[in-house]
Coordinates of C-alpha atoms in Angstrom, one line a residue:
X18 CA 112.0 133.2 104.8
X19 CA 108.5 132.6 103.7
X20 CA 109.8 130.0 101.2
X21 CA 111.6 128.4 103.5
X22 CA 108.7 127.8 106.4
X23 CA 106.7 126.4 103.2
X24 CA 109.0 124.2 102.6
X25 CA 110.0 123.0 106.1
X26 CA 105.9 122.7 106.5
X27 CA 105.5 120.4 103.4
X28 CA 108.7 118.6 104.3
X29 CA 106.7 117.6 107.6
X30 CA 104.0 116.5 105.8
X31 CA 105.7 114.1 103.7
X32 CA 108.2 113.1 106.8
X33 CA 104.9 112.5 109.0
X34 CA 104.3 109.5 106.3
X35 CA 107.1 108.4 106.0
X36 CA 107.7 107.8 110.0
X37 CA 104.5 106.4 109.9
X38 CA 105.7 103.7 107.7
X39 CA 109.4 103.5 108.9
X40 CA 107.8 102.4 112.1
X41 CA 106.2 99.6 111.5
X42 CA 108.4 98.2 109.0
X43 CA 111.3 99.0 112.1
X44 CA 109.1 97.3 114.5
X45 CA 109.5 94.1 112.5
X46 CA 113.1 94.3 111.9
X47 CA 113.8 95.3 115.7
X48 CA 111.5 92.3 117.2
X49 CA 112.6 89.8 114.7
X50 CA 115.9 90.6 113.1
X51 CA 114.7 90.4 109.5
X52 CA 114.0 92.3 106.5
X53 CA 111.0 92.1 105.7
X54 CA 110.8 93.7 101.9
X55 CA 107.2 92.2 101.4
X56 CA 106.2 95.0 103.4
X57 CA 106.7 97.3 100.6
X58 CA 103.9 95.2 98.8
X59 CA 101.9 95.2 102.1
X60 CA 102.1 99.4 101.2
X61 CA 101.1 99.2 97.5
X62 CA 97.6 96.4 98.6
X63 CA 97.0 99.7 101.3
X64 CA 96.7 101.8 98.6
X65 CA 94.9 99.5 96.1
X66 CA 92.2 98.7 98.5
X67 CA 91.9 102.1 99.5
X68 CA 91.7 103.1 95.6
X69 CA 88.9 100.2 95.3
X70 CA 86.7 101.2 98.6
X71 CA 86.5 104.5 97.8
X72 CA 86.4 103.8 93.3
X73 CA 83.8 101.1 93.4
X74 CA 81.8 101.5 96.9
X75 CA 81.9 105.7 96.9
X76 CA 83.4 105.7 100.0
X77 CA 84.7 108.8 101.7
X78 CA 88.4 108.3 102.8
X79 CA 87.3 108.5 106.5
X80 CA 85.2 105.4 106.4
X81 CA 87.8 103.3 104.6
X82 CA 90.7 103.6 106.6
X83 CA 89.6 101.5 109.3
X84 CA 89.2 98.7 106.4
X85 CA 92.3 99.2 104.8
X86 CA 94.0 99.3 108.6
X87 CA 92.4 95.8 108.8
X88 CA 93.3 94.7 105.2
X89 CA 96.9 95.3 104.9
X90 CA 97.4 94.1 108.9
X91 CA 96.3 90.8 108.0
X92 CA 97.7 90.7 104.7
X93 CA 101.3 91.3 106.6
X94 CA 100.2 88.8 109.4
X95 CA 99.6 85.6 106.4
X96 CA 103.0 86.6 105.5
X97 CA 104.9 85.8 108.4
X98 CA 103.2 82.9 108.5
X99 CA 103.5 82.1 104.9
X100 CA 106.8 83.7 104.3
X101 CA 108.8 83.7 107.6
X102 CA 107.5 81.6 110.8
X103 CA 109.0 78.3 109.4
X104 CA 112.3 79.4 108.8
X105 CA 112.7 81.2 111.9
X106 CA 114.7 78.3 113.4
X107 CA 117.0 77.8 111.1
X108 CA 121.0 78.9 111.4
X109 CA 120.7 81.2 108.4
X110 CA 117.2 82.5 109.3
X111 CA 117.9 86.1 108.8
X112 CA 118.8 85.2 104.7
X113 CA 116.3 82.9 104.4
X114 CA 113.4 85.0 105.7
X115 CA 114.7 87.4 103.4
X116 CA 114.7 85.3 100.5
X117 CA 111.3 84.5 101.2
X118 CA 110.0 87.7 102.3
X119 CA 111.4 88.8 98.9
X120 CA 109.4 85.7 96.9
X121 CA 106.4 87.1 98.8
X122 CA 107.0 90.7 97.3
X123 CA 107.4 89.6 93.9
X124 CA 104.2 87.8 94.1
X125 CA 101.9 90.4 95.9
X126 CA 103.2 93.4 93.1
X127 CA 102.5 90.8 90.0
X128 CA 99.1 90.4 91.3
X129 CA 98.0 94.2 91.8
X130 CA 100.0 94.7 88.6
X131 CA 97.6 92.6 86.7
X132 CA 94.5 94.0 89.1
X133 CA 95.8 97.1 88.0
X134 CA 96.1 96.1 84.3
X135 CA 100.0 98.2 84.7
X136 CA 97.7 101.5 85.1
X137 CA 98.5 104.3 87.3
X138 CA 95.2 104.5 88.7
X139 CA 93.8 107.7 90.3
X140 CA 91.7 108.3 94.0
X141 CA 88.3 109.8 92.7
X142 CA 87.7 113.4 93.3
X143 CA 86.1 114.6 96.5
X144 CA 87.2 111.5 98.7
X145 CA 88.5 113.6 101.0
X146 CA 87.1 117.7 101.5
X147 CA 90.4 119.3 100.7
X148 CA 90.5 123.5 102.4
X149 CA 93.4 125.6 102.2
X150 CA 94.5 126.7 105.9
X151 CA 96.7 130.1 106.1
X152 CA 99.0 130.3 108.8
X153 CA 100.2 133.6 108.3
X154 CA 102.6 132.9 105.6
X155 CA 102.4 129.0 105.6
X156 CA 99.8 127.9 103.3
X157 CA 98.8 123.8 104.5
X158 CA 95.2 122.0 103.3
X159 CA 93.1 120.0 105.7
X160 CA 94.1 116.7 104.4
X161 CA 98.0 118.1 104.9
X162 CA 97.1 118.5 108.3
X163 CA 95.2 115.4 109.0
X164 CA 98.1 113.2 108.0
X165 CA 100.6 114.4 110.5
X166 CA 98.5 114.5 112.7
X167 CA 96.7 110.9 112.6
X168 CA 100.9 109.9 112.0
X169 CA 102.3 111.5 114.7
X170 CA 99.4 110.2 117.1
X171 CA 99.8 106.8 115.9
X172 CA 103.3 106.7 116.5
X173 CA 102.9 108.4 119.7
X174 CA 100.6 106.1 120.8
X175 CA 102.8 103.3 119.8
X176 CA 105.8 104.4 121.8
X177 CA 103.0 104.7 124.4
X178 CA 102.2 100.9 124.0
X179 CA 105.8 99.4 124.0
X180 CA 107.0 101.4 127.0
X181 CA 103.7 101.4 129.4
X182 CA 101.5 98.3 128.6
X183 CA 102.1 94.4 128.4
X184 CA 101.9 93.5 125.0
X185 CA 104.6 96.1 124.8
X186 CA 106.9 94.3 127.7
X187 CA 105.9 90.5 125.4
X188 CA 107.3 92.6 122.3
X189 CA 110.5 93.5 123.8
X190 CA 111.3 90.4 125.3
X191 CA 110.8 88.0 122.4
X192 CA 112.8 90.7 120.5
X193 CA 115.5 90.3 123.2
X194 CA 115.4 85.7 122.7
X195 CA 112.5 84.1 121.1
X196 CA 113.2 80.9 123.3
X197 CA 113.8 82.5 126.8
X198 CA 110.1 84.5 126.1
X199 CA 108.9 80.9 125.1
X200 CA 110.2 79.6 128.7
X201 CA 108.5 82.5 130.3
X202 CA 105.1 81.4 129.1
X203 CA 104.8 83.9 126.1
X204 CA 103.4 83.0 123.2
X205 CA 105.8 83.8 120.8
X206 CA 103.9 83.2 117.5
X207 CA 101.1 85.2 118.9
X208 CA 103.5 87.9 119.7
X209 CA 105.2 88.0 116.4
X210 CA 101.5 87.8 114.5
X211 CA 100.7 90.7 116.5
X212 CA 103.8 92.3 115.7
X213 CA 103.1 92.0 112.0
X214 CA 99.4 92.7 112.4
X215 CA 100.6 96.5 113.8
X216 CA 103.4 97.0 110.8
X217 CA 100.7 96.5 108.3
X218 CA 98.0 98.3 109.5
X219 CA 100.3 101.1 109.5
X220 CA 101.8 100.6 106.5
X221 CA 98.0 100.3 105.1
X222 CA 97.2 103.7 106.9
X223 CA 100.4 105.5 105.0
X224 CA 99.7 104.4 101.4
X225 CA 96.1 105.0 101.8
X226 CA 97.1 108.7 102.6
X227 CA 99.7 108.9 100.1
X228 CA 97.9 107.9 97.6
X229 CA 95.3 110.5 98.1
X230 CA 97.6 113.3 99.1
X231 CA 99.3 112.4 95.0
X232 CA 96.5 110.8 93.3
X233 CA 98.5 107.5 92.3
X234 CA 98.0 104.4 93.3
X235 CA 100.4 101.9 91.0
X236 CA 101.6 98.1 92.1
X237 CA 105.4 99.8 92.4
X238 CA 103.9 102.4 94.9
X239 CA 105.6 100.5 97.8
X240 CA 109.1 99.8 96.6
X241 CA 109.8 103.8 96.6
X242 CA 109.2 104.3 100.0
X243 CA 110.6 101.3 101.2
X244 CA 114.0 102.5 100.5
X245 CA 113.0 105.5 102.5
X246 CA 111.6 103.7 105.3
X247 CA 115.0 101.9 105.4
X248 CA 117.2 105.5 105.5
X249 CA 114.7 107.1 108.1
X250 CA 115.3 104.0 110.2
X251 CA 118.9 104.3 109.7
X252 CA 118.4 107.9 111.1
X253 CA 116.5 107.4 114.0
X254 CA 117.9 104.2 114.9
X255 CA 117.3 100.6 114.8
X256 CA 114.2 99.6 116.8
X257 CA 113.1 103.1 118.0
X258 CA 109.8 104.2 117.7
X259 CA 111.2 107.8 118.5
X260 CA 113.7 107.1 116.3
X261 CA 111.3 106.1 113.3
X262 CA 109.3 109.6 113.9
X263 CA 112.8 111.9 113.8
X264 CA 114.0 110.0 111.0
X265 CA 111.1 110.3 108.9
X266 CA 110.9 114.1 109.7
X267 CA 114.2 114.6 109.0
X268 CA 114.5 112.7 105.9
X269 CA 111.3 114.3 104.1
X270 CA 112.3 117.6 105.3
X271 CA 115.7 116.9 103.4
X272 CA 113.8 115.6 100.7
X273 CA 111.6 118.9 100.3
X274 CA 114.4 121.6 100.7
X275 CA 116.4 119.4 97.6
X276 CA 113.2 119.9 95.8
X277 CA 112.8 123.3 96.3
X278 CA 116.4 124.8 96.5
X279 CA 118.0 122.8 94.1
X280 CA 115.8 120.2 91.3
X281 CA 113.6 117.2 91.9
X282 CA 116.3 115.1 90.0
X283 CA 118.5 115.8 93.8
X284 CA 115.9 114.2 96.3
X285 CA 116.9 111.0 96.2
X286 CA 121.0 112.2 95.8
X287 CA 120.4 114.1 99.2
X288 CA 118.3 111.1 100.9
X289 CA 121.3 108.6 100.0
X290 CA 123.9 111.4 101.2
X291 CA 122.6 111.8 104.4
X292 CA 122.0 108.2 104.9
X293 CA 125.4 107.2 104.1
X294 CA 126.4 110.3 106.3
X295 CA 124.9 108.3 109.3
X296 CA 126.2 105.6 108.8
X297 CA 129.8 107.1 109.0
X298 CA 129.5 109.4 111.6
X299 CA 126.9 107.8 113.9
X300 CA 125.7 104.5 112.9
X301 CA 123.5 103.6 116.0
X302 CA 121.1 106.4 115.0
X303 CA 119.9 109.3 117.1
X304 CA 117.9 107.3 119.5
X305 CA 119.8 104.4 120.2
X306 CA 120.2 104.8 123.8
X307 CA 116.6 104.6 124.5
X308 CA 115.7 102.1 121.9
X309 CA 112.3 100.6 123.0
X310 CA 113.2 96.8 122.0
X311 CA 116.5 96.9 123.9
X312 CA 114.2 97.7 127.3
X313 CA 113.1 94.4 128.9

């Protein structure tokens, strides 16, 4: 029993993350209807800046994730309007976004590749005070416990944002027609930037925690968990917020008991199985009722 609450605890953890993640690459796919792969590279730049803040400058991990937030927000807003605005319009605009977002992924993983000089590079020691936190027989650190809770309050106030305030009610409607929110006075570009600003930042926030959590940061750190991302989408459903969150708990808590019951070699086997399981039995995803994008 006391095995198994470790393992449901650490499988948490490393859901927390992953929702984190999951929801702002879903946010992008929901609103525009593309997949957006760059974001994986978005991810890695996350973690390389947070690896160069805290490496170079000596800062603690507190103080640079506002600046990573920022970083990897904007880095995801110049690709949509690099990579994807100007294809928007086209007949075949969900391939050719992909194409592009794809050319745009290629790029941004050569380039910390070569930052990188192909290293693994490691977070330096002490960024972040580390205590071990006994709950009776659950044993959890501090930084364990700050990442699901800064990921579950970020989603939560995300779901927060697209059911209660405007920008939320701009999101949904351009995701619903791009040219009836144009009609309505929205600014659609602004929107979308927006949109893309959000995904990054969180997708900045989650590598910058994962990469201190494991002590790697590499320039294929993002392509891993965007396979993830995708099957915890899957999972919770297609433009949920909710979704993204339930998804990404229930995928890393698969993803731990594999781990632990049977070999690390089985992770990935039991991700893929229960992805493909959804997609059989219920392919709309647990939340796709209430799907936040689909409210206008």
């Amino acid at each position: 029993m006391d095995f198994w609450l470790q393992q449901t605890v650490n499988g948490i953890v490393l859901g927390s993350v992953y929702a984190l993640y999951a929801s702002g690459f879903g946010l992008v796919m929901a609103s525009l209807r593309i997949f957006h792969v760059a974001h994986a590279a978005v991810f890695t730049w996350g973690a390389v800046v947070a690896w160069d803040l805290t490496t170079r400058l000596g800062w603690p991990l507190l103080a640079t994730l506002p600046v990573v937030m920022l970083a990897a927000g904007l880095l995801n807003v110049a690709a949509y309007f690099l990579l994807i605005r100007h294809l928007l319009k086209r007949q075949d605009a969900e391939l050719a976004a992909f194409i592009s977002s794809m050319g745009g992924l290629i790029i941004l993983v050569e380039v910390a590749h070569h930052l990188l000089d192909g290293a693994v590079e490691r977070m330096p020691a002490g960024v972040f005070p580390v205590s071990p936190l006994e709950l009776g027989p659950v044993r959890i650190t501090t930084l364990h416990a700050t990442m699901v809770v800064v990921s579950i309050g970020l989603i939560a106030l995300l779901a927060w944002g697209m059911a209660h305030t405007q920008a939320g009610r701009e999101v949904r409607t351009v995701a619903a027609d791009r040219e009836t929110a144009s009609l309505l006075g929205i600014n659609v570009d602004r929107v979308s930037a927006g949109v893309f600003f959000a995904s990054g930042a969180l997708a900045g926030l989650a590598a910058a925690m994962v990469a201190t959590a494991f002590n790697v940061v590499s320039a294929d750190l993002g392509s891993g968990y965007l396979v993830i991302a995708l099957a915890a989408m899957v999972v919770g459903g297609f433009g949920s917020v909710a979704g993204a969150l339930a998804g990404g708990l229930l995928i890393g808590v698969a993803s731990t008991y594999a781990t632990g019951y049977l070999d690390s070699s089985y992770r990935d086997l039991v991700v893929f199985a229960l992805l493909l399981g959804f997609l059989v039995v219920r392919p709309t995803g647990l939340f796709h009722t209430r799907s936040e994008l689909a409210r206008v």
